[in-house]
mmCIF file with all atom_site columns, C-alpha atoms in Angstrom:
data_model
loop_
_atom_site.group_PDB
_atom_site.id
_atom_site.type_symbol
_atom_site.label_atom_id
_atom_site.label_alt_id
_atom_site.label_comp_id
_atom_site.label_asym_id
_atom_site.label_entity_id
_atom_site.label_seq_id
_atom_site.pdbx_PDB_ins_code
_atom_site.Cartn_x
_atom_site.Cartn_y
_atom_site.Cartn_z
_atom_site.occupancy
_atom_site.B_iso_or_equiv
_atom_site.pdbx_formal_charge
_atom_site.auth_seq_id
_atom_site.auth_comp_id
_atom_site.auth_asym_id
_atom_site.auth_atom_id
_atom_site.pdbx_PDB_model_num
ATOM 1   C CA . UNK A 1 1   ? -22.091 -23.027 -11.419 1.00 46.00 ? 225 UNK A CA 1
ATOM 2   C CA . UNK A 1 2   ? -18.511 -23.008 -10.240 1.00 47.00 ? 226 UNK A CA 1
ATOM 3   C CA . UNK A 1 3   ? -17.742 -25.774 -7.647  1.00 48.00 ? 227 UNK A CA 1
ATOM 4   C CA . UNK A 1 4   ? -15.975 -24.708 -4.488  1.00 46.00 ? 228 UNK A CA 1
ATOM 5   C CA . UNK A 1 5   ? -12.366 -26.052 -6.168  1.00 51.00 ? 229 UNK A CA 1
ATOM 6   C CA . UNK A 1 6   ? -12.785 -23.935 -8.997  1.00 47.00 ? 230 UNK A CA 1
ATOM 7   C CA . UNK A 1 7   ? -12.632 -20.854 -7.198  1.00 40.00 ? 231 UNK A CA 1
ATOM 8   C CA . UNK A 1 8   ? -10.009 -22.344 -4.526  1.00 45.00 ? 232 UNK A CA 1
ATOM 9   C CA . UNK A 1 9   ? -7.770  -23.238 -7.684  1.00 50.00 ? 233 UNK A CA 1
ATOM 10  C CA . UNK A 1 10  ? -8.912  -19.071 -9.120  1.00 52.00 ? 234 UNK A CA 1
ATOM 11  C CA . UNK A 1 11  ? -7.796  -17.895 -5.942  1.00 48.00 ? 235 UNK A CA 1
ATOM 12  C CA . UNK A 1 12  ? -4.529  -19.595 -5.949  1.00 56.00 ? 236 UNK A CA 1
ATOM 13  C CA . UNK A 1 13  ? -3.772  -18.376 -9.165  1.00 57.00 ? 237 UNK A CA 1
ATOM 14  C CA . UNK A 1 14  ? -3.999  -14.651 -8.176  1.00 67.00 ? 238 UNK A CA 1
ATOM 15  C CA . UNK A 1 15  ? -1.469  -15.119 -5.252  1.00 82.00 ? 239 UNK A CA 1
ATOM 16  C CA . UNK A 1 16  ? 1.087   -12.903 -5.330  1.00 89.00 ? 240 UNK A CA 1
ATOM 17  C CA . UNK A 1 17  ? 5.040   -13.553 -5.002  1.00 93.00 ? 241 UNK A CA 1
ATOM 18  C CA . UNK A 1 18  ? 7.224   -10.596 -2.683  1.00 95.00 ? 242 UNK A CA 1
ATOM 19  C CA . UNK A 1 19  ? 10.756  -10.052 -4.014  1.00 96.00 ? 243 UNK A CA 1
ATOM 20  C CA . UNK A 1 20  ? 12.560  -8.431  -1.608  1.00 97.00 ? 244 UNK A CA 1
ATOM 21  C CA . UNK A 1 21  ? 15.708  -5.844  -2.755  1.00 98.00 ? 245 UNK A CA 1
ATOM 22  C CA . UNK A 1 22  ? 19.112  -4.733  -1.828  1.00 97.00 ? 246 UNK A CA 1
ATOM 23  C CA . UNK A 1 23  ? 17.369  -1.781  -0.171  1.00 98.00 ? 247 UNK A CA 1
ATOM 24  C CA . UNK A 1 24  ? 15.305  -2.734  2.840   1.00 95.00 ? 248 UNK A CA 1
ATOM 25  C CA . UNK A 1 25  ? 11.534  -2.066  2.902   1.00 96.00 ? 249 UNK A CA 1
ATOM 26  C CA . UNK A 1 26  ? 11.842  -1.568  -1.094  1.00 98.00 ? 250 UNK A CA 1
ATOM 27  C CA . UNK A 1 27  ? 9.605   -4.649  -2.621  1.00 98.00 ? 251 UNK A CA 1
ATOM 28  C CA . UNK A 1 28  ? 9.198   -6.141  -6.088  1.00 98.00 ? 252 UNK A CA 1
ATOM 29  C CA . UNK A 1 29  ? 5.462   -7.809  -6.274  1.00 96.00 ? 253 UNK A CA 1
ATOM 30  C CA . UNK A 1 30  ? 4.894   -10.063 -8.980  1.00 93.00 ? 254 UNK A CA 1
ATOM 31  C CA . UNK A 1 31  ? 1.068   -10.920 -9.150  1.00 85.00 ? 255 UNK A CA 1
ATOM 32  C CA . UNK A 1 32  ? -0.055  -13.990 -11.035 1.00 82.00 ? 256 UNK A CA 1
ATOM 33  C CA . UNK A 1 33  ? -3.026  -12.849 -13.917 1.00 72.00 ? 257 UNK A CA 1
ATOM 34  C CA . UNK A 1 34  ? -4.950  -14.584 -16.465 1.00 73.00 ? 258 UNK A CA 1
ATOM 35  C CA . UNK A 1 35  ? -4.381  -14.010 -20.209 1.00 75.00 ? 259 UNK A CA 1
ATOM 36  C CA . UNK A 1 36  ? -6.994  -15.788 -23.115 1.00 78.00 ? 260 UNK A CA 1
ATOM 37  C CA . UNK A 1 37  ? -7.595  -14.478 -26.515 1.00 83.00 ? 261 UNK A CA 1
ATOM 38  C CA . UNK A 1 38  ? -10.072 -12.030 -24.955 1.00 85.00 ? 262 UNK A CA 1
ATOM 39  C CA . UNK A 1 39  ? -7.536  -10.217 -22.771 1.00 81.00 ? 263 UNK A CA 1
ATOM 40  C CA . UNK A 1 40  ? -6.102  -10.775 -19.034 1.00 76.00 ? 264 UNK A CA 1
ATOM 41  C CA . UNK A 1 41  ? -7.417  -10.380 -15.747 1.00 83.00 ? 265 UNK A CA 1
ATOM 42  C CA . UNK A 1 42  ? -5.299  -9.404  -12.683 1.00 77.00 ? 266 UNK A CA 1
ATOM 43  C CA . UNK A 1 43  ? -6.244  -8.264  -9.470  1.00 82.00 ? 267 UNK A CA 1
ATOM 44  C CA . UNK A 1 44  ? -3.092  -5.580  -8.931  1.00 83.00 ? 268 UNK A CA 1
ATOM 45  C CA . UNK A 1 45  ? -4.306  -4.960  -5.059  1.00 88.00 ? 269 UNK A CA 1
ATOM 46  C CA . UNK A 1 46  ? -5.543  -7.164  -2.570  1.00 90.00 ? 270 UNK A CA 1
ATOM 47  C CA . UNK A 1 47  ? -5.411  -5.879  0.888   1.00 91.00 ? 271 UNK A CA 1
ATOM 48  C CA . UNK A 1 48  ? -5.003  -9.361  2.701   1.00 92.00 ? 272 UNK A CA 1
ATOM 49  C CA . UNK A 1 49  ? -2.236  -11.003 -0.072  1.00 92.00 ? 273 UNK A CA 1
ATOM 50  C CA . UNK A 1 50  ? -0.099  -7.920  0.681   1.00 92.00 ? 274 UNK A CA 1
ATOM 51  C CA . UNK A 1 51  ? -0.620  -7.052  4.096   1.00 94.00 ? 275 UNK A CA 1
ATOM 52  C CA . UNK A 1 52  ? 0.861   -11.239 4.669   1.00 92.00 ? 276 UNK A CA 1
ATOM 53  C CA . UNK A 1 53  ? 4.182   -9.695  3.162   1.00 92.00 ? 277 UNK A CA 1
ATOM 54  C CA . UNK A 1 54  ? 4.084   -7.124  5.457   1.00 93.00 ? 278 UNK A CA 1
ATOM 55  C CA . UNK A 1 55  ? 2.765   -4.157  3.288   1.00 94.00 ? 279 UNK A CA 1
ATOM 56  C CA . UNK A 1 56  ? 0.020   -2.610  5.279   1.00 95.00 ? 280 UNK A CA 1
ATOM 57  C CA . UNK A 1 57  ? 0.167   0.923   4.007   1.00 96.00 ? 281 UNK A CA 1
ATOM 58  C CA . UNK A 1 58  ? -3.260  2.963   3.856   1.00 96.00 ? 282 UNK A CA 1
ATOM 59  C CA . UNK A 1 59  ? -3.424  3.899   0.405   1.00 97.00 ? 283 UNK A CA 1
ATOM 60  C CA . UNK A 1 60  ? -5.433  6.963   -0.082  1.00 98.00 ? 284 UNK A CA 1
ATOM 61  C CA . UNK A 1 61  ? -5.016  8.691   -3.030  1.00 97.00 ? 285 UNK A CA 1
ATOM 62  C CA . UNK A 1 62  ? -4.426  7.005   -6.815  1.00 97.00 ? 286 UNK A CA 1
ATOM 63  C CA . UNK A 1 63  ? -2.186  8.763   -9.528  1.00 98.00 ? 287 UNK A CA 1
ATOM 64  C CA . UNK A 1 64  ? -2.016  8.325   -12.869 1.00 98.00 ? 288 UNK A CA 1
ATOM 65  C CA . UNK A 1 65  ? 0.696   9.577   -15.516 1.00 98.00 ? 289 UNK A CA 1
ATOM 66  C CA . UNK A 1 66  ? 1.255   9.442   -19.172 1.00 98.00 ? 290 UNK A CA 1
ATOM 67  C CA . UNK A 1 67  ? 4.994   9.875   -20.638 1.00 98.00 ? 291 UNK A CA 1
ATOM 68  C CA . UNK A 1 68  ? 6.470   9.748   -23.951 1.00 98.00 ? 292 UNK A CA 1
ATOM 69  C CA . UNK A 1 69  ? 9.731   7.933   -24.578 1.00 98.00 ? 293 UNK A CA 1
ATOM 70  C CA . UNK A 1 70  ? 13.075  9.691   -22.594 1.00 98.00 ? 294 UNK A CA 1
ATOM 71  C CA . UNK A 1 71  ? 10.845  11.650  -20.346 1.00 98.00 ? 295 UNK A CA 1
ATOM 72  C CA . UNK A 1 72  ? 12.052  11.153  -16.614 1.00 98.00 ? 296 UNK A CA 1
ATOM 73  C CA . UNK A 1 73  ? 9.970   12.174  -13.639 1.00 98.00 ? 297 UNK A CA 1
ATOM 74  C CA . UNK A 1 74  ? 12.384  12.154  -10.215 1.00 95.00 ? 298 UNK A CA 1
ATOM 75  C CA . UNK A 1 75  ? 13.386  12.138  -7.780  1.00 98.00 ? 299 UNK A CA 1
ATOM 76  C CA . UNK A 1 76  ? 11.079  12.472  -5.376  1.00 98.00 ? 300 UNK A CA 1
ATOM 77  C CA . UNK A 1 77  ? 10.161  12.113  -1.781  1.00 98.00 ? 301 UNK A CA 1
ATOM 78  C CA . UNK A 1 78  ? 7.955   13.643  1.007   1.00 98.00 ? 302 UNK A CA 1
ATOM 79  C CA . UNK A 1 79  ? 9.162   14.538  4.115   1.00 98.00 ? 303 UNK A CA 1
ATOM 80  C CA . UNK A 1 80  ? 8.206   13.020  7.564   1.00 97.00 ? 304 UNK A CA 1
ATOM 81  C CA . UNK A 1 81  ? 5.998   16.085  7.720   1.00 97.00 ? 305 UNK A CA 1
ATOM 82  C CA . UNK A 1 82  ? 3.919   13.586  5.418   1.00 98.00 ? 306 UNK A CA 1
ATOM 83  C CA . UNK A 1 83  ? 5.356   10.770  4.215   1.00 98.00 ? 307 UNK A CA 1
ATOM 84  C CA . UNK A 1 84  ? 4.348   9.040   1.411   1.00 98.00 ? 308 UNK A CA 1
ATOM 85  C CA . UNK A 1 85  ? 5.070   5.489   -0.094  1.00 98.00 ? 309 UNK A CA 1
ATOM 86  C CA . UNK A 1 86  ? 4.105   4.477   -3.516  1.00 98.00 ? 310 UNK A CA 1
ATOM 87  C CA . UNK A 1 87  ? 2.919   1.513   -4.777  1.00 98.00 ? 311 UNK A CA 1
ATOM 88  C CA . UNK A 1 88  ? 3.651   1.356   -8.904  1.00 98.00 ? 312 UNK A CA 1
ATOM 89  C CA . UNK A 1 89  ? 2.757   -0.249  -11.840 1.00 97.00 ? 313 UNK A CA 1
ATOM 90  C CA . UNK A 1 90  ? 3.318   0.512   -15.465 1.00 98.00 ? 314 UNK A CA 1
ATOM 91  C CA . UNK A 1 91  ? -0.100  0.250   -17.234 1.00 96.00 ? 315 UNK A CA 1
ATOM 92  C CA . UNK A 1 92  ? 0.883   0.923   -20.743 1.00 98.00 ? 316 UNK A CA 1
ATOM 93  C CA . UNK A 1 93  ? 4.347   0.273   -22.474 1.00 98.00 ? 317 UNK A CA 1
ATOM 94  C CA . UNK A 1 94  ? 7.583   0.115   -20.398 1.00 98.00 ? 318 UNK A CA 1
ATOM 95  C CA . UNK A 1 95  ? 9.183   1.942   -17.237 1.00 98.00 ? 319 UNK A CA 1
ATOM 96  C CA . UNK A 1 96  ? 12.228  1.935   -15.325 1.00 98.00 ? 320 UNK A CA 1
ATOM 97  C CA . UNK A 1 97  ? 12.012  2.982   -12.066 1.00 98.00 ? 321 UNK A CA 1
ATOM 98  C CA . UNK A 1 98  ? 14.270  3.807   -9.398  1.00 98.00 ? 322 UNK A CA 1
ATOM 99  C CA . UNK A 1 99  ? 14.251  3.870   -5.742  1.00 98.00 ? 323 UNK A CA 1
ATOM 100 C CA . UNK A 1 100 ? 16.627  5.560   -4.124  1.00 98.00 ? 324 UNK A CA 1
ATOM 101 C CA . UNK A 1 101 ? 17.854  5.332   -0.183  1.00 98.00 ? 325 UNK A CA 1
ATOM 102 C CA . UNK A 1 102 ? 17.823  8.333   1.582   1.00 98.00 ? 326 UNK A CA 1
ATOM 103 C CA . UNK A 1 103 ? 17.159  7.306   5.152   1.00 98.00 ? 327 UNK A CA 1
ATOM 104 C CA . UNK A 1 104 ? 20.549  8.682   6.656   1.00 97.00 ? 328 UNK A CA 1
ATOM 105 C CA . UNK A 1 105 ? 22.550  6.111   9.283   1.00 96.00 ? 329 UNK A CA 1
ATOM 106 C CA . UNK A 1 106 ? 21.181  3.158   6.863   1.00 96.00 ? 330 UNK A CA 1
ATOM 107 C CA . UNK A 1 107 ? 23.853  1.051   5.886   1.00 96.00 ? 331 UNK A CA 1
ATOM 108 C CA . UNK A 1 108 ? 22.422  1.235   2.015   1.00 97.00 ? 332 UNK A CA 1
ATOM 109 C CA . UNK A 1 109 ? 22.383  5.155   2.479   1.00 97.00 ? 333 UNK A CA 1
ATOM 110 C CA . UNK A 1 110 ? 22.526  6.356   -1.160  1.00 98.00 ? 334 UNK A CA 1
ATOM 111 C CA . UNK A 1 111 ? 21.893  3.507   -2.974  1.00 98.00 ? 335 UNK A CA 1
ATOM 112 C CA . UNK A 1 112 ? 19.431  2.425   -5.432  1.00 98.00 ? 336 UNK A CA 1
ATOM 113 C CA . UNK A 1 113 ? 17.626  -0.547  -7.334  1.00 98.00 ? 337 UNK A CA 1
ATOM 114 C CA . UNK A 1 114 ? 15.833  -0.167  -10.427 1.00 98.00 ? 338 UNK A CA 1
ATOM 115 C CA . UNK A 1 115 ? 13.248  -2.198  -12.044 1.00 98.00 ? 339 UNK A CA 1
ATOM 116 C CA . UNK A 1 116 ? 11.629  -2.581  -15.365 1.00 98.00 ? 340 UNK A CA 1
ATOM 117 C CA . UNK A 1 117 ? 8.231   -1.790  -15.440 1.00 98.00 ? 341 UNK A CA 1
ATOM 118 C CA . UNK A 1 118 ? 5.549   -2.476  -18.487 1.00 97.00 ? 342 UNK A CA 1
ATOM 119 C CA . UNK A 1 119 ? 2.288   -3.874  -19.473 1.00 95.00 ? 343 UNK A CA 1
ATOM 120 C CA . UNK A 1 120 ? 3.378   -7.548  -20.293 1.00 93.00 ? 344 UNK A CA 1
ATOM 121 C CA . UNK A 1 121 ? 5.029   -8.476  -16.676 1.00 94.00 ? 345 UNK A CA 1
ATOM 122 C CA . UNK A 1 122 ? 2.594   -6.368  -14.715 1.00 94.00 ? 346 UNK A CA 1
ATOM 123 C CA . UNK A 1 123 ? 5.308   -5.886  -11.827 1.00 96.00 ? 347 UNK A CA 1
ATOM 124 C CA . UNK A 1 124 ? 5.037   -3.274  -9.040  1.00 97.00 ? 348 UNK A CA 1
ATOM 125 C CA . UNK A 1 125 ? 7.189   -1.968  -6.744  1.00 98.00 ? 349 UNK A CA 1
ATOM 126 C CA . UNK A 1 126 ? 6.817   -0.677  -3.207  1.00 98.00 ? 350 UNK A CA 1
ATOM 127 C CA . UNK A 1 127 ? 8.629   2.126   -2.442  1.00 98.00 ? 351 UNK A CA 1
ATOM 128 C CA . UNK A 1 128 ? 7.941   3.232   1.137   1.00 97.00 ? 352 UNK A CA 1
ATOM 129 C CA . UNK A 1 129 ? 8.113   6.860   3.155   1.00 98.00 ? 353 UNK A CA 1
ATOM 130 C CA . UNK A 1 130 ? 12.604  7.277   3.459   1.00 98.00 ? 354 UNK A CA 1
ATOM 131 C CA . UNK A 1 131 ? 13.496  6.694   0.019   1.00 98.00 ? 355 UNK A CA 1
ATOM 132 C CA . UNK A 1 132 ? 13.370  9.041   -3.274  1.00 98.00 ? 356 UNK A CA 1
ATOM 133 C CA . UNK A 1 133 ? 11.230  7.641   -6.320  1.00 98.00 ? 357 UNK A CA 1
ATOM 134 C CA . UNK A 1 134 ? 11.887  8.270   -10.022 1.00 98.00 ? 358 UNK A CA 1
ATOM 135 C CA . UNK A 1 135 ? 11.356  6.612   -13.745 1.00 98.00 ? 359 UNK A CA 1
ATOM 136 C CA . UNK A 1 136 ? 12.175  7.135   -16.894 1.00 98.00 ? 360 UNK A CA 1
ATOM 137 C CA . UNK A 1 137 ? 10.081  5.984   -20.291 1.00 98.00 ? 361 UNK A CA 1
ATOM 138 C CA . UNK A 1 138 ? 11.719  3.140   -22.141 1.00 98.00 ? 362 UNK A CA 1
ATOM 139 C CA . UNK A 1 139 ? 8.911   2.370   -24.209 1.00 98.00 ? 363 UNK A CA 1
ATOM 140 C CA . UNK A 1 140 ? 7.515   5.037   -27.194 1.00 98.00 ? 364 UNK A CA 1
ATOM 141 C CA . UNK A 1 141 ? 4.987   6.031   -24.985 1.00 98.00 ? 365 UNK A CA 1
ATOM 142 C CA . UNK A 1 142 ? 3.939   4.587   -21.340 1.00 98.00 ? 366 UNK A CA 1
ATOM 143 C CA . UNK A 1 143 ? 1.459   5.011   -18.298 1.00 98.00 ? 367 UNK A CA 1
ATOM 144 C CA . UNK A 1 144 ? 2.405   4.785   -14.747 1.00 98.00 ? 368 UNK A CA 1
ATOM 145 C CA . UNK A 1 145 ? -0.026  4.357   -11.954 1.00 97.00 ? 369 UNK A CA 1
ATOM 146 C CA . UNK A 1 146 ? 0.487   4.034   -8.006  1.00 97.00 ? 370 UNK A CA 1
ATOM 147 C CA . UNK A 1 147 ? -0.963  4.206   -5.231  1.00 98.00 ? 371 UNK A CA 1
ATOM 148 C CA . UNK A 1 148 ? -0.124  6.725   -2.196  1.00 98.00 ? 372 UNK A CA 1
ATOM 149 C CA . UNK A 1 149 ? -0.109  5.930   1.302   1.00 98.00 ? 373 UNK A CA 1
ATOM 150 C CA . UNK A 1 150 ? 0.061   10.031  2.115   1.00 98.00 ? 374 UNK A CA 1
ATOM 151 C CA . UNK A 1 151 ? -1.629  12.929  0.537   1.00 98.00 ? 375 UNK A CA 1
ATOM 152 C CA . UNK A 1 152 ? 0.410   15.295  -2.099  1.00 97.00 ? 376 UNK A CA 1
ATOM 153 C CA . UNK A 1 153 ? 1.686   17.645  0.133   1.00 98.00 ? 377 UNK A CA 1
ATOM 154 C CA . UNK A 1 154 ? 4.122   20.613  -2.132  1.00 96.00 ? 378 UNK A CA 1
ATOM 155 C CA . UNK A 1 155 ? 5.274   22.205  1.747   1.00 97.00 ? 379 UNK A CA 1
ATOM 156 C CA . UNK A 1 156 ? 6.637   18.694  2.289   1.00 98.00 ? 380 UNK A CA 1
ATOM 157 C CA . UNK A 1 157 ? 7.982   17.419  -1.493  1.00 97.00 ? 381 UNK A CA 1
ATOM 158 C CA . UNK A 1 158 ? 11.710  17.441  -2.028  1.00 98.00 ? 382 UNK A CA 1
ATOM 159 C CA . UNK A 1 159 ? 13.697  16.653  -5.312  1.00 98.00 ? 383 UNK A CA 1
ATOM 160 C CA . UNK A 1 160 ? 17.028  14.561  -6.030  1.00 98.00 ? 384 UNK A CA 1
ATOM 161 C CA . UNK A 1 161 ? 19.605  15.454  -8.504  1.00 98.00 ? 385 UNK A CA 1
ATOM 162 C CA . UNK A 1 162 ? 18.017  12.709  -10.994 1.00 98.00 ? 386 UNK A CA 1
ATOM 163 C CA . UNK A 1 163 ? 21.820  12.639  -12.457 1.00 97.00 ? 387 UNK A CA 1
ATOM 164 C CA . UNK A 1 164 ? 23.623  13.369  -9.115  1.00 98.00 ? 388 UNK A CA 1
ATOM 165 C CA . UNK A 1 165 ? 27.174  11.767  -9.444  1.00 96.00 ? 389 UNK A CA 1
ATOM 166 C CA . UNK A 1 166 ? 27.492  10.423  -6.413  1.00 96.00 ? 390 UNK A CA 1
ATOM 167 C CA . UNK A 1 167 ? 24.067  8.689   -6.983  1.00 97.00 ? 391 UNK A CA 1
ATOM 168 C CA . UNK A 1 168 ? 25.934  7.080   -10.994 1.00 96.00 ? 392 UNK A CA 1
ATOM 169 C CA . UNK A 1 169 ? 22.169  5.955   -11.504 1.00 98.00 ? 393 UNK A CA 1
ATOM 170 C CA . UNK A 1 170 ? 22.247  4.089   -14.861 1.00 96.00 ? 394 UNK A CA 1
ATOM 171 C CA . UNK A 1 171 ? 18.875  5.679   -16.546 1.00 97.00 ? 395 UNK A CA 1
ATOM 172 C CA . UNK A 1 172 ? 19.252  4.046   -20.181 1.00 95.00 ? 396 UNK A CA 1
ATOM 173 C CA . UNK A 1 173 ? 18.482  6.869   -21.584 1.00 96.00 ? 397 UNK A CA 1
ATOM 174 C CA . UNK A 1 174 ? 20.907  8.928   -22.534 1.00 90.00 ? 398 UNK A CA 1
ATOM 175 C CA . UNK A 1 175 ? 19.715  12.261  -23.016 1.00 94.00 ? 399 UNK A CA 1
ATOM 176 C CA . UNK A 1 176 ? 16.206  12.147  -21.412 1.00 98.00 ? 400 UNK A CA 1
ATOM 177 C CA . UNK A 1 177 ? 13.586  14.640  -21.144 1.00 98.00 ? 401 UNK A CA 1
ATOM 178 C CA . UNK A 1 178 ? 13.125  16.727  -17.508 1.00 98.00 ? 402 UNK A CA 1
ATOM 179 C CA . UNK A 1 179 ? 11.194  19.027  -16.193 1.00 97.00 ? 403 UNK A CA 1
ATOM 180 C CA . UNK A 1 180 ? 11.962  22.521  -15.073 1.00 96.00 ? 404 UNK A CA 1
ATOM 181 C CA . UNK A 1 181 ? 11.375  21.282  -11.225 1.00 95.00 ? 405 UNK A CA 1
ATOM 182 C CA . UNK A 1 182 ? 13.191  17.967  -11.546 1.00 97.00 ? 406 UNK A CA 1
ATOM 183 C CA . UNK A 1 183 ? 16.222  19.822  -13.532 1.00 96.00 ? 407 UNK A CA 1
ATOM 184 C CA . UNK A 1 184 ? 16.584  21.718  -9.874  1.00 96.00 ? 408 UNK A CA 1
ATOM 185 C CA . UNK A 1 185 ? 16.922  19.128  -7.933  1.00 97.00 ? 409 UNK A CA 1
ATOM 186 C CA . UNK A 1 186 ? 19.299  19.069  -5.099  1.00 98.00 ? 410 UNK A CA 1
ATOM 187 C CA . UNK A 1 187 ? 22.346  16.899  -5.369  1.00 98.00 ? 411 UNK A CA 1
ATOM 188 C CA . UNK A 1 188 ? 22.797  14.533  -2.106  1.00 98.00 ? 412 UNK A CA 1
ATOM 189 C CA . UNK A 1 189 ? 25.449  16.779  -0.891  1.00 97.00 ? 413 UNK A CA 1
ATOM 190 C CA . UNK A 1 190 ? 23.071  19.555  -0.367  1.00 98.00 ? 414 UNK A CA 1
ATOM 191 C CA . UNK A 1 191 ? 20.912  16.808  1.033   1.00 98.00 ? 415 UNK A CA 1
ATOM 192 C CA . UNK A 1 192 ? 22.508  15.735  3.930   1.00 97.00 ? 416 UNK A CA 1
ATOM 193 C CA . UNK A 1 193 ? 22.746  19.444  5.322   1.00 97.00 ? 417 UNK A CA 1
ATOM 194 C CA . UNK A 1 194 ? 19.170  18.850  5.937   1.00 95.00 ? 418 UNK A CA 1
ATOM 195 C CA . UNK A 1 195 ? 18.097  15.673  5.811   1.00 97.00 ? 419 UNK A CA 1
ATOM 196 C CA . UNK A 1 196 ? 14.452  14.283  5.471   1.00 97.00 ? 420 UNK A CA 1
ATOM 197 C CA . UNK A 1 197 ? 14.924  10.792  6.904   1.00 98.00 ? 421 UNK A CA 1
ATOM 198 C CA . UNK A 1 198 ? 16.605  9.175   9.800   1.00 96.00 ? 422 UNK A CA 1
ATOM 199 C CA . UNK A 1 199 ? 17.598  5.435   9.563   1.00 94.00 ? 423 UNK A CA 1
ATOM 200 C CA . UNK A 1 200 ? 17.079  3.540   12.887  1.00 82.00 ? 424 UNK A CA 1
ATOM 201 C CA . UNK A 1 201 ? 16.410  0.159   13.598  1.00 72.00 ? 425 UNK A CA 1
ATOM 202 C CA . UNK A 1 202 ? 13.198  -0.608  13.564  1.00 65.00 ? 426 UNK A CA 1
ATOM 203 C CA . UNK A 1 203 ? 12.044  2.465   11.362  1.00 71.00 ? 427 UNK A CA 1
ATOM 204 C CA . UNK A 1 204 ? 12.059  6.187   10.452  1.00 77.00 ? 428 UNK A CA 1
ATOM 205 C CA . UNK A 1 205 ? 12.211  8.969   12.424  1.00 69.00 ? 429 UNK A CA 1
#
């Protein structure tokens, strides 16, 4: 039977540490996790742990994606019509992923970080309603799951020029695969004729 410092010294060990970025609101989580020759353990959500950094999104819906090597999903938002933030984590093999400002009067208006993803340092990243998402597969072959704080709503989705200029994101890939959709994307000119997301202190509106 476990005494009560065992599972005091377990529950330390699953705290999690809250990087914050360049970008405000964008949020690198680092979650402690157990690894033995059986496997590892992690607990990748816990409610409390991340609503004390200030993350208190109400995730309802879960995705889950499979990519080969060079493939590059982005970038994506949803409008204030319904806004969504992502939480993501790379389940299998290696990511990098992108988040991209697009909250217009910010003072980081068309920035971005990036992050690498993958199985062995189980990182997420929040990536909240304001800002355009993307990633590209570094690995042969990866997974990417995250959790949505908004439904998947096609009236409300927009797409980002994933190799707008004016954006110079640094992929790492240099030819990678895109979609139809994604190859359509509008470049942030276009963007701020009609822009999804106003930057004011204090939030979005």
């Amino acid at each position: 039977m476990r005494s009560r410092n065992d599972w005091q010294r377990r529950a330390d060990a699953l705290e999690i540490e809250v990087s914050k970025t360049r970008l405000e609101g964008v949020l690198l989580i680092d979650t402690r996790f157990f690894r033995d020759e059986r496997g590892f353990f992690i607990e990748n959500y816990h409610q409390q742990r991340f609503a004390e950094h200030g993350i208190t999104a109400d995730f309802v819906q879960d995705n889950h994606s499979g990519s080969n090597r060079g493939v590059l999903r982005g970038l994506h938002y949803q409008d204030m019509t319904a806004p969504m933030g992502k939480l993501v984590r790379c389940t299998a093999g290696a990511i990098q992923d992108v988040a991209v400002d697009l909250r217009v009067g910010s003072p980081t208006f068309g920035q971005w970080v990036s992050a690498e993803l993958s199985q062995q340092n189980m990182r997420q990243i929040w990536v909240p309603p304001g800002f355009g998402h993307g990633f590209v597969t570094l690995s042969k072959y990866a997974e990417v799951q995250y959790k949505c704080s908004g439904f998947y709503t096609p009236s409300s989705e927009g797409t980002i020029a994933w190799n707008d200029p004016d954006l110079k994101i640094d992929w790492r890939i240099p030819e990678p695969q895109v979609s139809q959709r994604d190859r359509q994307g509008m470049s942030l000119a276009a963007y701020l004729k009609q822009p999804a997301f106003q930057y004011h202190a204090g939030g979005l509106r």
